[in-house]
Amino acid sequence: MKGGATQRTMRAFMVRALSFSAVTALTLNPALTPVIASDYRAAPAPATSADGGQMNARFLALGVGKSIVIDLPRDIKDVLVADPKIANAVVRSAQRAYIIGATVGQTNIVFFDAAGQQIAAYDIAVKRDLNGVRAALRAALPNSDIQIEGVGDGVMLSGSAASPIEAQQAADIATRLVGAADKVVNSITVRGRDQVMLKVTVAEVSRSLIKQLGIDLTANLNYGTAVVKFANANPFTANNAPLVPNNAITTSFGSSVSATIRAMESAGVVRTLAEPNLTAISGESATFISGGEFPIPTGVTCQTTTSGAIGQCVQTVSFKKFGISLNFTPVVLTEGRISLRVMTEVSEVSTENSLTGGANGTTIPSIKTRRAETTLEIPSGGSMAMAGLIQDQTKQAINGLPGLASLPVLGTLFRSRDFVNNQTEMMVLVTPYVVRAVAQKDLARPDDGFANASDPQADLLGSINRVYGVPGRATEPARNYRGTYGFITD
């Protein structure tokens, strides 16, 4: 019994000795002290992730020139800053530090205690301070929902804008912030892009008046053996050439004197009306062309044979366009206003200033052009005269025999008078509309209601199509056609 009691006493003594040794070891070796769990989740040794950052590091975003206060659970002994140029840490007390953002970039900061253990780690991303820009976007564009975020040394715009002009304004504001347009990623979507129909009216009235009067005298006088011949032909120079060269009356006085009276009066009027219509999405360009091309000789190309002789020659030509063209770019602004970049042109082939030449007497016509190009701002449905012209041109020329042409009454026999008066009045009107798509049944075509005339009507009455409605009244027929109907003609 005494032996068993002695063994139990020895085992209890050894347990107490081991416990005392363990406590002593833990006390003397702080590295073996267990870490108290906290939000910072410090580990005995810093572990790294695959991308080089701390696995248990917290992400922290800062603006340039901004700071944040960090409170730590234990006293700080050492601080590791990967790149002090991007962000820096300032320790103001044993358990408080300030992290300050310097320049745009990314770095990390690790805090250690006196035993070398990691207290906390932070992955720092220093970005631009965008709070001021966000406030500016909300104030300048209240109808849009635009977000801005930093991406490296640039920014990215996202969200939606009420119109393309507001999206462009947001991009301009962001460009002023970063300093270059290539650093702005514009991902703004435009809500319901508007479509604009532009109606352009080109109206012109041209009047011309020409008056020509001239007398040509021819005489053949004989005095014995002396023969005197007299010829007086006065040209019309104001209009380059008489319109009717053979419009003349010739009379003779005896067998030696003859007079030719050339007289002409011409009056004409030309009316030009063009109304091209074109529809385009806001911010996009559209072009309308209706016309043709006519050839202009540019030269002759000849082939050379193997012996050096000139072979077959071919006339080369180029083509000149004429007709009606319209090109415009609309941008729908706020409050229904439309900004337009418009270019319209009406051209036609003319015999004025034509060129005649070549072995075959080829006549090359000229082009008479009316063109207007400008940028303006109009409300939807409003009209504006974008161009206008009033021209009054008068030409008068008197040609005659010196001395005799100046006589008060008889001088008429020795001179010609040419008078030309051209008057032109032209106006270009533009009317934009913000339009929406409609059903096909709500649209009318130019050939609606057209019907060819029957053979008896064409052969006996000379009609080329049928007529509907009451004579003298241009009434549109109903959709359910009955009886004779067709296209109204004058």
PDB file of C-alpha atoms in Angstrom, residues 155-371:
ATOM      1  CA  VAL A 155     -12.101  57.565 -65.825  1.00  0.00           C
ATOM      2  CA  MET A 156     -15.080  55.557 -67.097  1.00  0.00           C
ATOM      3  CA  LEU A 157     -18.534  57.030 -67.673  1.00  0.00           C
ATOM      4  CA  SER A 158     -21.602  54.801 -67.419  1.00  0.00           C
ATOM      5  CA  GLY A 159     -25.334  55.143 -66.998  1.00  0.00           C
ATOM      6  CA  SER A 160     -27.881  56.764 -69.294  1.00  0.00           C
ATOM      7  CA  ALA A 161     -28.349  60.230 -70.815  1.00  0.00           C
ATOM      8  CA  ALA A 162     -31.510  61.934 -71.966  1.00  0.00           C
ATOM      9  CA  SER A 163     -29.982  62.999 -75.313  1.00  0.00           C
ATOM     10  CA  PRO A 164     -26.733  62.635 -77.273  1.00  0.00           C
ATOM     11  CA  ILE A 165     -25.807  66.230 -76.505  1.00  0.00           C
ATOM     12  CA  GLU A 166     -25.941  65.508 -72.761  1.00  0.00           C
ATOM     13  CA  ALA A 167     -23.758  62.420 -73.227  1.00  0.00           C
ATOM     14  CA  GLN A 168     -21.241  64.593 -75.074  1.00  0.00           C
ATOM     15  CA  GLN A 169     -21.370  67.217 -72.327  1.00  0.00           C
ATOM     16  CA  ALA A 170     -20.585  64.544 -69.722  1.00  0.00           C
ATOM     17  CA  ALA A 171     -17.618  63.377 -71.807  1.00  0.00           C
ATOM     18  CA  ASP A 172     -16.372  66.973 -72.089  1.00  0.00           C
ATOM     19  CA  ILE A 173     -16.547  67.434 -68.300  1.00  0.00           C
ATOM     20  CA  ALA A 174     -14.610  64.196 -67.742  1.00  0.00           C
ATOM     21  CA  THR A 175     -12.013  65.245 -70.331  1.00  0.00           C
ATOM     22  CA  ARG A 176     -11.402  68.488 -68.476  1.00  0.00           C
ATOM     23  CA  LEU A 177     -10.719  66.406 -65.344  1.00  0.00           C
ATOM     24  CA  VAL A 178      -8.207  63.931 -66.794  1.00  0.00           C
ATOM     25  CA  GLY A 179      -6.743  66.310 -69.382  1.00  0.00           C
ATOM     26  CA  ALA A 180      -7.090  64.101 -72.486  1.00  0.00           C
ATOM     27  CA  ALA A 181     -10.013  62.583 -74.363  1.00  0.00           C
ATOM     28  CA  ASP A 182      -8.259  59.205 -74.812  1.00  0.00           C
ATOM     29  CA  LYS A 183      -8.331  58.696 -71.026  1.00  0.00           C
ATOM     30  CA  VAL A 184     -12.139  58.807 -70.944  1.00  0.00           C
ATOM     31  CA  VAL A 185     -14.081  55.573 -71.552  1.00  0.00           C
ATOM     32  CA  ASN A 186     -17.588  56.651 -72.554  1.00  0.00           C
ATOM     33  CA  SER A 187     -20.125  53.872 -71.931  1.00  0.00           C
ATOM     34  CA  ILE A 188     -23.155  56.157 -71.645  1.00  0.00           C
ATOM     35  CA  THR A 189     -26.320  54.938 -73.350  1.00  0.00           C
ATOM     36  CA  VAL A 190     -28.835  57.387 -74.798  1.00  0.00           C
ATOM     37  CA  ARG A 191     -32.447  56.789 -73.846  1.00  0.00           C
ATOM     38  CA  GLY A 192     -34.711  56.646 -76.928  1.00  0.00           C
ATOM     39  CA  ARG A 193     -32.674  58.350 -79.643  1.00  0.00           C
ATOM     40  CA  ASP A 194     -34.884  60.794 -81.525  1.00  0.00           C
ATOM     41  CA  GLN A 195     -35.417  60.792 -85.274  1.00  0.00           C
ATOM     42  CA  VAL A 196     -35.563  64.071 -87.168  1.00  0.00           C
ATOM     43  CA  MET A 197     -37.233  64.705 -90.514  1.00  0.00           C
ATOM     44  CA  LEU A 198     -35.991  67.783 -92.366  1.00  0.00           C
ATOM     45  CA  LYS A 199     -38.106  69.476 -95.010  1.00  0.00           C
ATOM     46  CA  VAL A 200     -36.188  71.876 -97.248  1.00  0.00           C
ATOM     47  CA  THR A 201     -37.920  74.196 -99.725  1.00  0.00           C
ATOM     48  CA  VAL A 202     -35.904  75.868-102.483  1.00  0.00           C
ATOM     49  CA  ALA A 203     -38.117  78.355-104.372  1.00  0.00           C
ATOM     50  CA  GLU A 204     -36.813  80.594-107.149  1.00  0.00           C
ATOM     51  CA  VAL A 205     -38.418  82.938-109.692  1.00  0.00           C
ATOM     52  CA  SER A 206     -36.253  84.376-112.449  1.00  0.00           C
ATOM     53  CA  ARG A 207     -37.449  87.035-114.917  1.00  0.00           C
ATOM     54  CA  SER A 208     -35.592  88.244-118.002  1.00  0.00           C
ATOM     55  CA  LEU A 209     -36.243  91.065-120.491  1.00  0.00           C
ATOM     56  CA  ILE A 210     -34.253  91.654-123.670  1.00  0.00           C
ATOM     57  CA  LYS A 211     -34.703  94.527-126.161  1.00  0.00           C
ATOM     58  CA  GLN A 212     -32.613  94.865-129.312  1.00  0.00           C
ATOM     59  CA  LEU A 213     -32.833  97.426-132.087  1.00  0.00           C
ATOM     60  CA  GLY A 214     -30.234  98.087-134.781  1.00  0.00           C
ATOM     61  CA  ILE A 215     -29.959  99.283-138.366  1.00  0.00           C
ATOM     62  CA  ASP A 216     -27.305  98.080-140.767  1.00  0.00           C
ATOM     63  CA  LEU A 217     -26.679 100.249-143.880  1.00  0.00           C
ATOM     64  CA  THR A 218     -25.006  99.128-147.108  1.00  0.00           C
ATOM     65  CA  ALA A 219     -24.312 101.523-150.012  1.00  0.00           C
ATOM     66  CA  ASN A 220     -22.459 101.302-153.300  1.00  0.00           C
ATOM     67  CA  LEU A 221     -21.862 104.782-154.841  1.00  0.00           C
ATOM     68  CA  ASN A 222     -20.263 105.399-158.245  1.00  0.00           C
ATOM     69  CA  TYR A 223     -18.716 108.726-159.229  1.00  0.00           C
ATOM     70  CA  GLY A 224     -17.378 108.302-162.721  1.00  0.00           C
ATOM     71  CA  THR A 225     -14.555 105.889-162.449  1.00  0.00           C
ATOM     72  CA  ALA A 226     -14.531 106.076-158.609  1.00  0.00           C
ATOM     73  CA  VAL A 227     -16.515 103.532-156.619  1.00  0.00           C
ATOM     74  CA  VAL A 228     -17.325 104.108-152.919  1.00  0.00           C
ATOM     75  CA  LYS A 229     -18.701 101.233-150.878  1.00  0.00           C
ATOM     76  CA  PHE A 230     -20.258 101.824-147.445  1.00  0.00           C
ATOM     77  CA  ALA A 231     -21.144  99.050-144.958  1.00  0.00           C
ATOM     78  CA  ASN A 232     -22.282  99.595-141.370  1.00  0.00           C
ATOM     79  CA  ALA A 233     -23.074  96.487-139.277  1.00  0.00           C
ATOM     80  CA  ASN A 234     -23.638  97.140-135.567  1.00  0.00           C
ATOM     81  CA  PRO A 235     -23.414  94.085-133.260  1.00  0.00           C
ATOM     82  CA  PHE A 236     -25.403  93.415-130.078  1.00  0.00           C
ATOM     83  CA  THR A 237     -22.828  93.026-127.319  1.00  0.00           C
ATOM     84  CA  ALA A 238     -24.848  93.179-124.096  1.00  0.00           C
ATOM     85  CA  ASN A 239     -26.193  89.646-124.504  1.00  0.00           C
ATOM     86  CA  ASN A 240     -23.115  88.314-126.340  1.00  0.00           C
ATOM     87  CA  ALA A 241     -25.216  87.469-129.421  1.00  0.00           C
ATOM     88  CA  PRO A 242     -28.734  88.192-130.702  1.00  0.00           C
ATOM     89  CA  LEU A 243     -31.336  85.692-129.603  1.00  0.00           C
ATOM     90  CA  VAL A 244     -32.900  85.631-133.089  1.00  0.00           C
ATOM     91  CA  PRO A 245     -30.182  86.507-135.609  1.00  0.00           C
ATOM     92  CA  ASN A 246     -32.563  86.316-138.589  1.00  0.00           C
ATOM     93  CA  ASN A 247     -35.220  88.566-137.097  1.00  0.00           C
ATOM     94  CA  ALA A 248     -34.667  91.409-139.565  1.00  0.00           C
ATOM     95  CA  ILE A 249     -36.388  93.595-142.206  1.00  0.00           C
ATOM     96  CA  THR A 250     -34.381  94.592-145.276  1.00  0.00           C
ATOM     97  CA  THR A 251     -35.278  97.489-147.592  1.00  0.00           C
ATOM     98  CA  SER A 252     -33.509  99.026-150.600  1.00  0.00           C
ATOM     99  CA  PHE A 253     -33.265 102.606-151.830  1.00  0.00           C
ATOM    100  CA  GLY A 254     -32.623 102.367-155.494  1.00  0.00           C
ATOM    101  CA  SER A 255     -29.988  99.977-156.676  1.00  0.00           C
ATOM    102  CA  SER A 256     -27.162 101.239-154.538  1.00  0.00           C
ATOM    103  CA  VAL A 257     -28.449 101.669-150.956  1.00  0.00           C
ATOM    104  CA  SER A 258     -29.976  98.980-148.697  1.00  0.00           C
ATOM    105  CA  ALA A 259     -30.920  99.013-145.004  1.00  0.00           C
ATOM    106  CA  THR A 260     -31.515  96.100-142.650  1.00  0.00           C
ATOM    107  CA  ILE A 261     -33.556  96.723-139.528  1.00  0.00           C
ATOM    108  CA  ARG A 262     -32.975  94.180-136.790  1.00  0.00           C
ATOM    109  CA  ALA A 263     -35.379  94.340-133.884  1.00  0.00           C
ATOM    110  CA  MET A 264     -36.293  91.900-131.148  1.00  0.00           C
ATOM    111  CA  GLU A 265     -38.000  91.947-127.769  1.00  0.00           C
ATOM    112  CA  SER A 266     -37.990  88.910-125.467  1.00  0.00           C
ATOM    113  CA  ALA A 267     -39.510  88.388-122.019  1.00  0.00           C
ATOM    114  CA  GLY A 268     -39.359  85.186-120.024  1.00  0.00           C
ATOM    115  CA  VAL A 269     -39.934  83.803-116.556  1.00  0.00           C
ATOM    116  CA  VAL A 270     -38.519  80.687-114.891  1.00  0.00           C
ATOM    117  CA  ARG A 271     -39.952  79.130-111.720  1.00  0.00           C
ATOM    118  CA  THR A 272     -37.953  76.564-109.777  1.00  0.00           C
ATOM    119  CA  LEU A 273     -39.332  74.660-106.807  1.00  0.00           C
ATOM    120  CA  ALA A 274     -37.605  71.786-105.000  1.00  0.00           C
ATOM    121  CA  GLU A 275     -38.758  70.241-101.712  1.00  0.00           C
ATOM    122  CA  PRO A 276     -36.482  67.377-100.643  1.00  0.00           C
ATOM    123  CA  ASN A 277     -37.419  65.603 -97.383  1.00  0.00           C
ATOM    124  CA  LEU A 278     -35.042  63.415 -95.403  1.00  0.00           C
ATOM    125  CA  THR A 279     -35.142  61.617 -92.036  1.00  0.00           C
ATOM    126  CA  ALA A 280     -32.153  60.718 -89.837  1.00  0.00           C
ATOM    127  CA  ILE A 281     -31.399  59.631 -86.270  1.00  0.00           C
ATOM    128  CA  SER A 282     -30.221  62.369 -83.958  1.00  0.00           C
ATOM    129  CA  GLY A 283     -26.471  62.677 -84.234  1.00  0.00           C
ATOM    130  CA  GLU A 284     -26.208  60.801 -87.554  1.00  0.00           C
ATOM    131  CA  SER A 285     -25.783  62.217 -91.076  1.00  0.00           C
ATOM    132  CA  ALA A 286     -28.113  61.553 -94.010  1.00  0.00           C
ATOM    133  CA  THR A 287     -27.847  62.327 -97.731  1.00  0.00           C
ATOM    134  CA  PHE A 288     -30.513  62.649-100.419  1.00  0.00           C
ATOM    135  CA  ILE A 289     -29.693  62.940-104.149  1.00  0.00           C
ATOM    136  CA  SER A 290     -32.084  63.145-107.079  1.00  0.00           C
ATOM    137  CA  GLY A 291     -30.598  64.016-110.450  1.00  0.00           C
ATOM    138  CA  GLY A 292     -28.258  62.669-113.060  1.00  0.00           C
ATOM    139  CA  GLU A 293     -24.922  63.013-114.809  1.00  0.00           C
ATOM    140  CA  PHE A 294     -23.953  64.247-118.245  1.00  0.00           C
ATOM    141  CA  PRO A 295     -20.681  63.482-120.075  1.00  0.00           C
ATOM    142  CA  ILE A 296     -17.938  66.025-120.694  1.00  0.00           C
ATOM    143  CA  PRO A 297     -15.158  65.238-123.220  1.00  0.00           C
ATOM    144  CA  THR A 298     -11.795  65.254-121.504  1.00  0.00           C
ATOM    145  CA  GLY A 299      -9.483  64.114-124.272  1.00  0.00           C
ATOM    146  CA  VAL A 300      -8.631  61.456-126.810  1.00  0.00           C
ATOM    147  CA  THR A 301      -6.719  58.274-126.076  1.00  0.00           C
ATOM    148  CA  CYS A 302      -5.014  56.605-129.034  1.00  0.00           C
ATOM    149  CA  GLN A 303      -3.517  53.157-129.232  1.00  0.00           C
ATOM    150  CA  THR A 304      -0.084  52.649-130.753  1.00  0.00           C
ATOM    151  CA  THR A 305       0.658  49.675-132.964  1.00  0.00           C
ATOM    152  CA  THR A 306       3.836  47.563-132.775  1.00  0.00           C
ATOM    153  CA  SER A 307       5.302  49.492-135.688  1.00  0.00           C
ATOM    154  CA  GLY A 308       4.843  52.802-133.880  1.00  0.00           C
ATOM    155  CA  ALA A 309       1.898  54.004-135.903  1.00  0.00           C
ATOM    156  CA  ILE A 310      -1.155  55.541-134.245  1.00  0.00           C
ATOM    157  CA  GLY A 311      -4.018  53.120-134.165  1.00  0.00           C
ATOM    158  CA  GLN A 312      -7.615  53.477-133.039  1.00  0.00           C
ATOM    159  CA  CYS A 313      -8.468  56.555-130.967  1.00  0.00           C
ATOM    160  CA  VAL A 314     -11.136  56.631-128.294  1.00  0.00           C
ATOM    161  CA  GLN A 315     -12.822  59.710-126.876  1.00  0.00           C
ATOM    162  CA  THR A 316     -12.523  59.886-123.079  1.00  0.00           C
ATOM    163  CA  VAL A 317     -15.221  61.564-121.009  1.00  0.00           C
ATOM    164  CA  SER A 318     -15.955  62.438-117.411  1.00  0.00           C
ATOM    165  CA  PHE A 319     -19.368  62.851-115.842  1.00  0.00           C
ATOM    166  CA  LYS A 320     -20.668  65.925-114.070  1.00  0.00           C
ATOM    167  CA  LYS A 321     -23.499  65.561-111.551  1.00  0.00           C
ATOM    168  CA  PHE A 322     -26.586  67.749-111.466  1.00  0.00           C
ATOM    169  CA  GLY A 323     -29.942  67.647-109.718  1.00  0.00           C
ATOM    170  CA  ILE A 324     -31.194  68.063-106.152  1.00  0.00           C
ATOM    171  CA  SER A 325     -29.087  67.071-103.146  1.00  0.00           C
ATOM    172  CA  LEU A 326     -29.591  67.390 -99.406  1.00  0.00           C
ATOM    173  CA  ASN A 327     -27.153  66.515 -96.632  1.00  0.00           C
ATOM    174  CA  PHE A 328     -27.826  67.258 -92.987  1.00  0.00           C
ATOM    175  CA  THR A 329     -26.826  66.174 -89.487  1.00  0.00           C
ATOM    176  CA  PRO A 330     -29.423  66.772 -86.739  1.00  0.00           C
ATOM    177  CA  VAL A 331     -28.806  66.810 -82.980  1.00  0.00           C
ATOM    178  CA  VAL A 332     -31.852  66.961 -80.715  1.00  0.00           C
ATOM    179  CA  LEU A 333     -31.185  69.315 -77.815  1.00  0.00           C
ATOM    180  CA  THR A 334     -33.180  69.781 -74.651  1.00  0.00           C
ATOM    181  CA  GLU A 335     -36.681  71.241 -74.699  1.00  0.00           C
ATOM    182  CA  GLY A 336     -37.353  70.025 -78.242  1.00  0.00           C
ATOM    183  CA  ARG A 337     -34.789  72.236 -79.971  1.00  0.00           C
ATOM    184  CA  ILE A 338     -32.826  70.805 -82.896  1.00  0.00           C
ATOM    185  CA  SER A 339     -29.331  71.751 -84.005  1.00  0.00           C
ATOM    186  CA  LEU A 340     -28.858  71.268 -87.755  1.00  0.00           C
ATOM    187  CA  ARG A 341     -25.870  71.156 -90.024  1.00  0.00           C
ATOM    188  CA  VAL A 342     -27.480  71.540 -93.463  1.00  0.00           C
ATOM    189  CA  MET A 343     -26.126  71.520 -97.022  1.00  0.00           C
ATOM    190  CA  THR A 344     -28.612  71.722 -99.900  1.00  0.00           C
ATOM    191  CA  GLU A 345     -28.013  72.190-103.616  1.00  0.00           C
ATOM    192  CA  VAL A 346     -30.182  72.542-106.724  1.00  0.00           C
ATOM    193  CA  SER A 347     -28.353  72.411-110.047  1.00  0.00           C
ATOM    194  CA  GLU A 348     -29.456  72.114-113.661  1.00  0.00           C
ATOM    195  CA  VAL A 349     -27.932  71.914-117.111  1.00  0.00           C
ATOM    196  CA  SER A 350     -27.848  75.317-118.814  1.00  0.00           C
ATOM    197  CA  THR A 351     -26.863  76.634-122.216  1.00  0.00           C
ATOM    198  CA  GLU A 352     -25.517  79.832-120.671  1.00  0.00           C
ATOM    199  CA  ASN A 353     -21.723  80.029-120.794  1.00  0.00           C
ATOM    200  CA  SER A 354     -21.636  76.774-122.762  1.00  0.00           C
ATOM    201  CA  LEU A 355     -18.485  75.798-124.642  1.00  0.00           C
ATOM    202  CA  THR A 356     -18.404  74.759-128.295  1.00  0.00           C
ATOM    203  CA  GLY A 357     -15.294  73.253-129.786  1.00  0.00           C
ATOM    204  CA  GLY A 358     -13.680  70.253-131.351  1.00  0.00           C
ATOM    205  CA  ALA A 359     -13.689  68.976-134.877  1.00  0.00           C
ATOM    206  CA  ASN A 360     -17.334  67.960-134.634  1.00  0.00           C
ATOM    207  CA  GLY A 361     -18.454  71.209-133.015  1.00  0.00           C
ATOM    208  CA  THR A 362     -19.341  69.528-129.713  1.00  0.00           C
ATOM    209  CA  THR A 363     -21.234  71.794-127.320  1.00  0.00           C
ATOM    210  CA  ILE A 364     -20.471  71.328-123.634  1.00  0.00           C
ATOM    211  CA  PRO A 365     -23.229  72.785-121.436  1.00  0.00           C
ATOM    212  CA  SER A 366     -22.695  74.529-118.166  1.00  0.00           C
ATOM    213  CA  ILE A 367     -24.198  73.920-114.737  1.00  0.00           C
ATOM    214  CA  LYS A 368     -26.427  76.458-113.014  1.00  0.00           C
ATOM    215  CA  THR A 369     -26.159  75.855-109.270  1.00  0.00           C
ATOM    216  CA  ARG A 370     -27.892  77.169-106.161  1.00  0.00           C
ATOM    217  CA  ARG A 371     -26.149  75.958-103.018  1.00  0.00           C
TER     218      ARG A 371
END
